[in-house]
Tab-separated table of C-alpha atoms in Angstrom:
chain	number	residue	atom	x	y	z
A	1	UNK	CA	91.078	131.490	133.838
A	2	UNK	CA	89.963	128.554	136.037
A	3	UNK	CA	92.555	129.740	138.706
A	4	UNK	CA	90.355	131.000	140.644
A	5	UNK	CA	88.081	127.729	140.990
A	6	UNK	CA	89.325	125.381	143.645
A	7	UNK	CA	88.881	121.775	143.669
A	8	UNK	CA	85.996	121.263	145.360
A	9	UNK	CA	84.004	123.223	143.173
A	10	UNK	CA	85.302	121.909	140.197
A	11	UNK	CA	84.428	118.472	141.517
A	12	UNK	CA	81.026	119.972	141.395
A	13	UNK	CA	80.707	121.158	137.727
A	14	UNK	CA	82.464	117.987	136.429
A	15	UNK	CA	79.549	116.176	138.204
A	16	UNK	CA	76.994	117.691	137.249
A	17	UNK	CA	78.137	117.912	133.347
A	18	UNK	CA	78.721	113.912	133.607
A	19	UNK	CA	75.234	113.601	134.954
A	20	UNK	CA	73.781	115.479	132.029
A	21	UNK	CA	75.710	113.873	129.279
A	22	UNK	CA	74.767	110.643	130.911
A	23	UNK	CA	71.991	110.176	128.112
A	24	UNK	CA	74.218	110.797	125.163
A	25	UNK	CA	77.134	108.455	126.963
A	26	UNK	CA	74.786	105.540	127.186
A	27	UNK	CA	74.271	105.963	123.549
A	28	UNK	CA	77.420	105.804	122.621
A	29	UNK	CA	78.440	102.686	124.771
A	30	UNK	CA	75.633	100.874	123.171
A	31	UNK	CA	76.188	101.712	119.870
A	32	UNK	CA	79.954	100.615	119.750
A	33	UNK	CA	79.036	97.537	122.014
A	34	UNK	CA	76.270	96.835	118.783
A	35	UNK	CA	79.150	97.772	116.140
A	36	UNK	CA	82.376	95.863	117.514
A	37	UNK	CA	85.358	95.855	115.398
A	38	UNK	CA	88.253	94.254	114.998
A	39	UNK	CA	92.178	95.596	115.971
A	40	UNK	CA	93.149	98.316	113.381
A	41	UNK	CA	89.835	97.884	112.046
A	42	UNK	CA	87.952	100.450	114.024
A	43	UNK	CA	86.354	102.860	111.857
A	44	UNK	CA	83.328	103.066	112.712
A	45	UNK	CA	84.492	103.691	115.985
A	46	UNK	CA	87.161	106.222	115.404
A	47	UNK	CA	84.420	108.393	113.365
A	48	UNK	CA	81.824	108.376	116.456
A	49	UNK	CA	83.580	109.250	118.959
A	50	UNK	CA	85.868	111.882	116.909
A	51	UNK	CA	82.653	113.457	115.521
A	52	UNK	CA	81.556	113.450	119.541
A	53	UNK	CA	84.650	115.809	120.820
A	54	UNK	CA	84.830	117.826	117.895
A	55	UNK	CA	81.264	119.097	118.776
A	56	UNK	CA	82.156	119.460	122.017
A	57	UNK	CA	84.908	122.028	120.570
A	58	UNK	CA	88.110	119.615	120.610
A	59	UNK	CA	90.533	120.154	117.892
A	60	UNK	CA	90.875	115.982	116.344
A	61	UNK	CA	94.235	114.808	114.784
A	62	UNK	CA	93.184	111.537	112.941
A	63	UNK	CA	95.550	109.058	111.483
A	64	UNK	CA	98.333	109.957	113.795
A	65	UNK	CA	101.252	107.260	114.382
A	66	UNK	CA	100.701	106.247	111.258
A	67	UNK	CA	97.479	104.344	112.366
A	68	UNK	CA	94.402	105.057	110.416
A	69	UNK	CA	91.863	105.033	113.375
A	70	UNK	CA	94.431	106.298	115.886
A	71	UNK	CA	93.283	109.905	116.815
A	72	UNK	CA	94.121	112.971	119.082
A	73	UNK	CA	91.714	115.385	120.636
A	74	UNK	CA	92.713	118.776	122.322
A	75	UNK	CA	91.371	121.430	124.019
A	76	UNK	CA	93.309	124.147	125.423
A	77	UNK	CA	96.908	124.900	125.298
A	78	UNK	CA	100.128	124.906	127.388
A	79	UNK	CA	101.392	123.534	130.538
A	80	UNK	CA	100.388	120.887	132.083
A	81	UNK	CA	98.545	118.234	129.801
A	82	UNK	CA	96.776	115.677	130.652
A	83	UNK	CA	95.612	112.671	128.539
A	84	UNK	CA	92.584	110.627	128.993
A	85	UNK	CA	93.101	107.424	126.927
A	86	UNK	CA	89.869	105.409	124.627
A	87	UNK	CA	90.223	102.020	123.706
A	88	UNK	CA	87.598	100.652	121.184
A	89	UNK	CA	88.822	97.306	119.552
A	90	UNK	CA	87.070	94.309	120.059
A	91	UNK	CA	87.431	90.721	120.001
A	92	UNK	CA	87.013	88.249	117.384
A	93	UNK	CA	84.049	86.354	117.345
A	94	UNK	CA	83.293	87.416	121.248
A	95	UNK	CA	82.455	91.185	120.521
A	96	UNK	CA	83.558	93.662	123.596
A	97	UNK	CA	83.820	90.847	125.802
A	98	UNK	CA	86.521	93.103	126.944
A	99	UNK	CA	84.561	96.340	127.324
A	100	UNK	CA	86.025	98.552	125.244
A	101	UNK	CA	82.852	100.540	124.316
A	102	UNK	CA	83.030	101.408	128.077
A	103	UNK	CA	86.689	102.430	127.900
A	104	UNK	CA	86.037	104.884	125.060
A	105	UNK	CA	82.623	105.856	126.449
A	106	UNK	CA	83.886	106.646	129.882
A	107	UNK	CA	87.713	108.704	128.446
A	108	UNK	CA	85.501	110.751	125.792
A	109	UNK	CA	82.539	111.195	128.576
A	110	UNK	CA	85.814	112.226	131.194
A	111	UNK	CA	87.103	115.083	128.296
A	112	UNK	CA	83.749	116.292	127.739
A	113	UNK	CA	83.221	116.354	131.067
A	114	UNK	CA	86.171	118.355	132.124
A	115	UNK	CA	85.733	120.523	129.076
A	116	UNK	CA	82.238	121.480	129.693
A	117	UNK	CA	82.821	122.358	133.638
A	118	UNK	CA	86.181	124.198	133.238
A	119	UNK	CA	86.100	125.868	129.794
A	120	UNK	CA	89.059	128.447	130.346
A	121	UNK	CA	91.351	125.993	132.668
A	122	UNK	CA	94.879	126.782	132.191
A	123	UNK	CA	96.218	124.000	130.203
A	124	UNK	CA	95.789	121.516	127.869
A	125	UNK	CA	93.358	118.349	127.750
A	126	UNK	CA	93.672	115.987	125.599
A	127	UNK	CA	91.828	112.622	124.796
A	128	UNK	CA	93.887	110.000	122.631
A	129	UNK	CA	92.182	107.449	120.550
A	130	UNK	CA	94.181	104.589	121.192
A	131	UNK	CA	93.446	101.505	118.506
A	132	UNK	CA	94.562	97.614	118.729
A	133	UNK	CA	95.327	96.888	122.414
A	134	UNK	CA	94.026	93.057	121.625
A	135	UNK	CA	97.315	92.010	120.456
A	136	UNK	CA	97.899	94.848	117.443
A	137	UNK	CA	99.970	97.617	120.281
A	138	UNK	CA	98.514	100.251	119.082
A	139	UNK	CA	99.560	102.064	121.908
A	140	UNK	CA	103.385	100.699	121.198
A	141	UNK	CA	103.419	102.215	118.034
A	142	UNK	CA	101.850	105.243	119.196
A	143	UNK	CA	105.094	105.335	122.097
A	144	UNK	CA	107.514	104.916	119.811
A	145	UNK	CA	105.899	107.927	117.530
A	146	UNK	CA	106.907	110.143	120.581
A	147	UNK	CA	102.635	110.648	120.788
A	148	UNK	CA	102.812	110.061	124.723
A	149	UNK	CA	106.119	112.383	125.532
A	150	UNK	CA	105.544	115.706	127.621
A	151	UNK	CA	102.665	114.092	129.302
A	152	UNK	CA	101.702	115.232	133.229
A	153	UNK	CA	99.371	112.146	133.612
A	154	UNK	CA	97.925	109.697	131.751
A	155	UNK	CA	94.735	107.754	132.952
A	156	UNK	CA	92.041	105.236	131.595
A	157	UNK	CA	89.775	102.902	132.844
A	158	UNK	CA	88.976	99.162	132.350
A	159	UNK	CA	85.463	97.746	133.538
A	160	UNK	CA	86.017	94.448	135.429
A	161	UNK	CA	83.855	91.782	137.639
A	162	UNK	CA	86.245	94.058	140.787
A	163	UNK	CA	86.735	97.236	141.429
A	164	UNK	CA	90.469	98.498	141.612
A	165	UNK	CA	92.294	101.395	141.955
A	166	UNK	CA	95.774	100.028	141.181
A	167	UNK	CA	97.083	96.825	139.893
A	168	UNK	CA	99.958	96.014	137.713
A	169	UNK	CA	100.237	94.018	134.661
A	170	UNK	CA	102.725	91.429	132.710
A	171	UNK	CA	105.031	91.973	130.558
A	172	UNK	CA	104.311	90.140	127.068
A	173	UNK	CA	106.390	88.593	123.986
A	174	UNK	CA	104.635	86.569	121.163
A	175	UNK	CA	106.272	84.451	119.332
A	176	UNK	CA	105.523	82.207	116.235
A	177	UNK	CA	107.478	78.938	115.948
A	178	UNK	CA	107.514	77.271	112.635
A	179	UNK	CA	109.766	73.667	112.511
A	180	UNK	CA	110.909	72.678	108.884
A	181	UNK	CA	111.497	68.568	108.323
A	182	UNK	CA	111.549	65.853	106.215
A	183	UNK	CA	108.352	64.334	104.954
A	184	UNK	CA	107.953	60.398	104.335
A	185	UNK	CA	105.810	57.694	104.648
A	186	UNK	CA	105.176	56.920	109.124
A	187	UNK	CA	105.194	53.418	108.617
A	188	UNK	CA	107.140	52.165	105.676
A	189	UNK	CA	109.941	54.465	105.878
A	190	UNK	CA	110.327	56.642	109.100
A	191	UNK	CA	113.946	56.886	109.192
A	192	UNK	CA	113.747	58.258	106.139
A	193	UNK	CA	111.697	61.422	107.480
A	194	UNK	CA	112.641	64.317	109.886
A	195	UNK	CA	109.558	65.086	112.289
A	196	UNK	CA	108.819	68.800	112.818
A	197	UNK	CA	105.898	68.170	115.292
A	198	UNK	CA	108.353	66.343	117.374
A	199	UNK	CA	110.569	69.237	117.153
A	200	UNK	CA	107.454	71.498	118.415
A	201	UNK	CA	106.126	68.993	121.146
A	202	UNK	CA	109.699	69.263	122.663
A	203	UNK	CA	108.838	73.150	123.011
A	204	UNK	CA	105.968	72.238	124.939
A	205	UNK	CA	107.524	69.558	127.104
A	206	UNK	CA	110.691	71.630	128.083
A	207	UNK	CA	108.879	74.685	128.702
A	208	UNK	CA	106.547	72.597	131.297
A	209	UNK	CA	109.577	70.740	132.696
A	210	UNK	CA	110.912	75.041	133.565
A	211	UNK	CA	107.503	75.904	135.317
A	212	UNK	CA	108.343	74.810	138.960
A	213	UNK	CA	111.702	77.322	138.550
A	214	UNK	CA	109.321	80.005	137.320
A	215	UNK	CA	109.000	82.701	139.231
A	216	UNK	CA	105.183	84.015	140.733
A	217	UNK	CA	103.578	85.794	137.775
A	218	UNK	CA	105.992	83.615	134.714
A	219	UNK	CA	103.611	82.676	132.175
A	220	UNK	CA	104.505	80.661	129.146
A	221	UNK	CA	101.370	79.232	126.829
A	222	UNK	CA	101.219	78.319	123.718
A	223	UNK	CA	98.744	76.222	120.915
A	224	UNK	CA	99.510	74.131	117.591
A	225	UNK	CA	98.550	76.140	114.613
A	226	UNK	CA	99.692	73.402	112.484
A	227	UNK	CA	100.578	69.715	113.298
A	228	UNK	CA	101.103	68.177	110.445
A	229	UNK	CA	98.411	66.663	107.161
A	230	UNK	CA	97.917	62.868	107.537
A	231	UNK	CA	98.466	60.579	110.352
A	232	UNK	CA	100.648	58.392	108.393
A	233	UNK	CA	102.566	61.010	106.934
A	234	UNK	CA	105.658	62.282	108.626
A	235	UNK	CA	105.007	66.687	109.063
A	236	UNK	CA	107.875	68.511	107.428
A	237	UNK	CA	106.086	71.391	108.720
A	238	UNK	CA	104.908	72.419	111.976
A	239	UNK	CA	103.827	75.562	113.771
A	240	UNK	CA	102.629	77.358	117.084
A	241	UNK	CA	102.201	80.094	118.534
A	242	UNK	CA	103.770	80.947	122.244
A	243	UNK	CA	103.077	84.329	124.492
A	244	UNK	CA	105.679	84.342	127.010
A	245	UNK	CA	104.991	86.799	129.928
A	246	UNK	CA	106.510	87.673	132.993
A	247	UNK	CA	105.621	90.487	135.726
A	248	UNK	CA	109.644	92.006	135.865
A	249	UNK	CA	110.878	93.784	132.681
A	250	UNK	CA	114.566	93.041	133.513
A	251	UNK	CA	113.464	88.820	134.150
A	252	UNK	CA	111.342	89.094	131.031
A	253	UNK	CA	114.349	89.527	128.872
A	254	UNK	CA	116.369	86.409	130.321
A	255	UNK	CA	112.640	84.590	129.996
A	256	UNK	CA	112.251	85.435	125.975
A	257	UNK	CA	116.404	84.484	125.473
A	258	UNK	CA	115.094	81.285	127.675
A	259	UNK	CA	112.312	80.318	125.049
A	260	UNK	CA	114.372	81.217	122.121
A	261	UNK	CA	117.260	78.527	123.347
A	262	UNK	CA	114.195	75.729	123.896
A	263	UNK	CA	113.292	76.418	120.649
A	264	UNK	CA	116.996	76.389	119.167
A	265	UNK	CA	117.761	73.302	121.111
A	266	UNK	CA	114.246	71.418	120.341
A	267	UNK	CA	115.645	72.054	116.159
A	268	UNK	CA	118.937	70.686	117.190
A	269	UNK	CA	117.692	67.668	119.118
A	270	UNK	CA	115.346	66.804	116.349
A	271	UNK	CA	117.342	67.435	113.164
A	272	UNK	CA	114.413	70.084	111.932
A	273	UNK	CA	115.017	73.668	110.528
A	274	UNK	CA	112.944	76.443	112.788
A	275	UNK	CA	112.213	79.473	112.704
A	276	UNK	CA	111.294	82.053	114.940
A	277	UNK	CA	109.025	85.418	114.767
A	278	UNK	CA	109.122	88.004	117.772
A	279	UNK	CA	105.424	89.551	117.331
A	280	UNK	CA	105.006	93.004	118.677
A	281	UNK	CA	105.279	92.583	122.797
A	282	UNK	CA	103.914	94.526	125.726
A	283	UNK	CA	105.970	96.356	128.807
A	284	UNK	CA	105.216	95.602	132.452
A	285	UNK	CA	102.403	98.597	133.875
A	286	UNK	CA	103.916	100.292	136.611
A	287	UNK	CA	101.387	102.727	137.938
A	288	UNK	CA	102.283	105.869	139.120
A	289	UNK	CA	101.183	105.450	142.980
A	290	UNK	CA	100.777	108.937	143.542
A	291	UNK	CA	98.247	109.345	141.162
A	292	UNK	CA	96.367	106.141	142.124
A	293	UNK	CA	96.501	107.477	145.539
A	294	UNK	CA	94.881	110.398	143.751
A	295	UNK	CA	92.528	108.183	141.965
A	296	UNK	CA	91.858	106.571	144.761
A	297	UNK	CA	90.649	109.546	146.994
A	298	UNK	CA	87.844	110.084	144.307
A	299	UNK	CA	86.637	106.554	144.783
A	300	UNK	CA	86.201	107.026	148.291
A	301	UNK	CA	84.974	110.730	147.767
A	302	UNK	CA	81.801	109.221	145.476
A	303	UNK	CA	81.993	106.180	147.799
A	304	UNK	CA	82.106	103.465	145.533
A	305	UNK	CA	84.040	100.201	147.511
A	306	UNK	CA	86.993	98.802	146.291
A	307	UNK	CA	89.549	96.050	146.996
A	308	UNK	CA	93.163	95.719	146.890
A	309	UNK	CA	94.531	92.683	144.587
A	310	UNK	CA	95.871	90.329	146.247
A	311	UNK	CA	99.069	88.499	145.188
A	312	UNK	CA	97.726	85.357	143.673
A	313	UNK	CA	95.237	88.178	141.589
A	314	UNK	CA	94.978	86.696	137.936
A	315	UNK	CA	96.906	89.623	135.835
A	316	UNK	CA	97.210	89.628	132.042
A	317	UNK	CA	98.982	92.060	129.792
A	318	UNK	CA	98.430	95.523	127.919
A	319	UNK	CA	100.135	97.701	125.402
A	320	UNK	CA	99.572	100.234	128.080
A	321	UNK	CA	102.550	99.727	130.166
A	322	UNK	CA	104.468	101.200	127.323
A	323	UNK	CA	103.075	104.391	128.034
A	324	UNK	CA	103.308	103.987	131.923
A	325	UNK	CA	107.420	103.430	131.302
A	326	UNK	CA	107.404	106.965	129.776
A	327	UNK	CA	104.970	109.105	131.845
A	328	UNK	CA	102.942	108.929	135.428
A	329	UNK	CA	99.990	106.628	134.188
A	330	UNK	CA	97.195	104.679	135.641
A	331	UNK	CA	94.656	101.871	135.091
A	332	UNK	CA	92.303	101.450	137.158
A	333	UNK	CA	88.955	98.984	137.440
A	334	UNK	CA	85.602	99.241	137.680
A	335	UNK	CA	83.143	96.883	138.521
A	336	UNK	CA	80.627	96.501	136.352
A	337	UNK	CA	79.078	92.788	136.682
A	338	UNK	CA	79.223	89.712	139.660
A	339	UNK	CA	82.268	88.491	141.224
A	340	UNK	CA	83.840	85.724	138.587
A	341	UNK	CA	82.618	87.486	135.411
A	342	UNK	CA	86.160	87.007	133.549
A	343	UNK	CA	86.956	89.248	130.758
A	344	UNK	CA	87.408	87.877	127.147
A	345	UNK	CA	83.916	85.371	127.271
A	346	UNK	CA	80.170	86.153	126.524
A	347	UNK	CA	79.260	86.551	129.737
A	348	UNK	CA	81.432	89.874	130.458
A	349	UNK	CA	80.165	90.776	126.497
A	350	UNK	CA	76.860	90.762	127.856
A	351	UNK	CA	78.120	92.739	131.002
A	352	UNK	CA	79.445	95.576	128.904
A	353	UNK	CA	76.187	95.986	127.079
A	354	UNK	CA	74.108	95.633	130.481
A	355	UNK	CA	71.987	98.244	131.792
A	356	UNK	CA	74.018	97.794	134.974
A	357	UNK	CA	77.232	98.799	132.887
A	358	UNK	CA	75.053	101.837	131.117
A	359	UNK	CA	74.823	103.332	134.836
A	360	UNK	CA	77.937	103.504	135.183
A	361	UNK	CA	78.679	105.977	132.481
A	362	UNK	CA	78.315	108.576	134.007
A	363	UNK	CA	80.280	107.312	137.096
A	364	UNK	CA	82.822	106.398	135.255
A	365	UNK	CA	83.325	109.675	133.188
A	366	UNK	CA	83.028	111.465	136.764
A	367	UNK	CA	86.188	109.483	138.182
A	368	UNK	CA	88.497	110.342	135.161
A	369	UNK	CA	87.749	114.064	135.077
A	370	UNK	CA	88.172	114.405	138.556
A	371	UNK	CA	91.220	112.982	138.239
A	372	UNK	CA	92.639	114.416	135.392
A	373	UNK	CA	91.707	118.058	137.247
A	374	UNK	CA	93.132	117.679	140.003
A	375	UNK	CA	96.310	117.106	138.115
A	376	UNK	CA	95.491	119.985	135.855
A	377	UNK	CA	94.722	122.376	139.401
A	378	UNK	CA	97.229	120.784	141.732
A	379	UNK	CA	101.271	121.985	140.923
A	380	UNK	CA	101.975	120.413	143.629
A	381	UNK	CA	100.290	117.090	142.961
A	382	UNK	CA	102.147	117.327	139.394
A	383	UNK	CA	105.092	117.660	141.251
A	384	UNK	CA	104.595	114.702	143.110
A	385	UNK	CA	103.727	112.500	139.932
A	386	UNK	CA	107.276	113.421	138.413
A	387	UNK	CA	109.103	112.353	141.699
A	388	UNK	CA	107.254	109.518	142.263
A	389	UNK	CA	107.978	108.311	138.491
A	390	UNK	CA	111.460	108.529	139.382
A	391	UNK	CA	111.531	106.421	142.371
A	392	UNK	CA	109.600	104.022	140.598
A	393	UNK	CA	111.653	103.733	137.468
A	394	UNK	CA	114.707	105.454	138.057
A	395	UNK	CA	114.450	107.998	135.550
A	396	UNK	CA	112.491	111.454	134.444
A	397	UNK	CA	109.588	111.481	132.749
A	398	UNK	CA	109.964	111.368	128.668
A	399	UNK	CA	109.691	114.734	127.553
């Protein structure tokens, strides 16, 4: 058993397996950057990088949650278990202008890793194929399936124009707003008709006369999905669709009960019919800080500089701060392009295909599976992760 091996050491196999899978993780980041697919979509992707851990003598659940390219990998058994998470969706028409392919690349490259350098560690490590974080919550479902319970630690990585060890995310409810009216002619007979795009401007108009009460870190933003047919026809039908977002779980529930009322009242005011969809919604991250503390130690340790978000930091939203309200979890950020690269445009697709980005394979792998064995080799660090959940969120770990 790995008892024996102390950290330092370990550091050192984990290393040196990263650097000599660096090859075959290139490969892999490229080909998925080449092949992107869409949110439940990801076969292609799910096949690849299954095929990759069960040569590397994992033991792949596929399908799981009820998701076809949703997928488990294990090695080892028992107490503790850690989980290294792979995201592989990508975005419609923009490819992985979110770098996915480097997500999966760098959890699978992290297992291997760890696998490779420790083969009889006491334990279990697992790598979860997580599908449809761009709006789909793959990760959500996977929660509610109980796939994330019993966990030590969970960890992934994003790749980013910044390098971060910590930062949080928002909360996020989508919602699609559809306003029933009365057709008729706009300029012979108007009173005769019931306007459902009025009804849906008024959404828009009272949710901008709120934003000076907002809190830092509200967001409320919406589009028209439908406005109506002619210009001199009167819409009996209008839609949009709204994410509403806000960086406190407890305020986010007052904030979705506040949009639901705008809507409610914009009906009322108007005379129209609406109706109103909750979409599947996101939980604030909360990062467990003793394991970005961890995290953070192994930045400095392969000297790679990083900063500290600052309060006025843009922040979006991911499915997974589900799994950081069950079990000690981080997301941390790597820099792979310039300063003011933003995710979700060509410019950070190109990034994530870079050869800048394929040298950081390697890196990236390295920082995960040092991570996840120090967890794995540490009782006392695991310790530390289950006491620190508590004071963050006031209750134990799901088991």
């Amino acid at each position: 058993m790995t008892a024996t091996v102390g950290i330092d050491e370990a550091k050192e196999r984990i290393a040196a397996e990263a650097r000599a899978l660096h090859p075959r993780l290139v490969a892999i980041s490229q080909d998925l950057h080449a092949r992107p697919e869409l949110a439940f979509e990801e076969r292609h992707a799910a096949e690849l990088l299954t095929g990759e851990l069960e040569e590397h003598g994992f033991e792949v659940e596929r399908g799981i949650a009820g998701l076809e390219t949703a997928f488990v990998a294990t090695y080892g058994s028992g107490e503790p278990v850690v989980a290294i998470l792979a995201e592989y969706d990508a975005l419609p028409k923009l490819g992985h202008a979110c770098g996915h392919n480097l997500i999966a690349t760098w959890g699978v490259g992290a297992g291997i890793a760890l696998r490779r350098a420790l083969p009889d560690i006491a334990g279990t490590i697992r790598v979860i194929g997580t599908p449809a974080e761009e709006g789909g919550g793959g990760k959500v479902i996977m929660a509610n399936a109980g796939i994330f319970n019993g966990l030590d630690a969970v960890m992934m990585m994003h790749p980013r124009d910044t390098t971060y060890a910590d930062r949080g995310s928002l909360a996020i409810a989508r919602y699609d707003v559809a306003f029933h009216g009365q057709a008729s002619h706009a300029s012979s007979s108007p009173e005769a008709g019931i306007n459902a795009l009025d009804a849906l401007l008024q959404v828009f108009f009272s949710v901008n006369q709120l934003r000076q009460a907002f809190p830092p870190q509200t967001r409320v933003h919406g589009i028209v999905t439908h406005g109506g047919d002619a210009p001199n026809i009167i819409p009996d039908y209008a839609a949009g669709r709204f994410l509403v977002r806000a960086n406190d779980q407890t305020y986010h529930e007052k904030l979705k009960q506040q949009f639901r009322d705008i809507c409610q009242a914009a009906a009322l005011a108007t005379g129209a019919r609406v109706e109103i969809e909750e979409g599947i919604g996101y939980k604030q991250r909360v990062c467990n800080s003793a394991l970005v503390d961890t995290f953070r130690g192994n930045l400095e340790q392969l000297g790679i500089p990083y900063e500290a978000p600052t309060a006025t930091t843009g922040v979006g939203s991911s499915d997974i701060g589900d799994v950081s309200q069950l079990v000690p979890t981080i997301h941390p950020y790597l820099q792979i392009c310039e300063k003011g690269v933003s995710g979700h445009t060509p410019g950070f697709a190109e990034a994530a295909g870079s050869e800048r980005a394929d040298e950081l394979t390697a890196t990236g792998a390295t920082l995960l599976a040092w991570t996840a064995a120090e967890v794995l080799l540490r009782p006392e660090l695991r310790e530390q992760l289950r006491a620190t959940f508590r004071e963050q969120l006031g209750r134990e770990p799901a088991r």
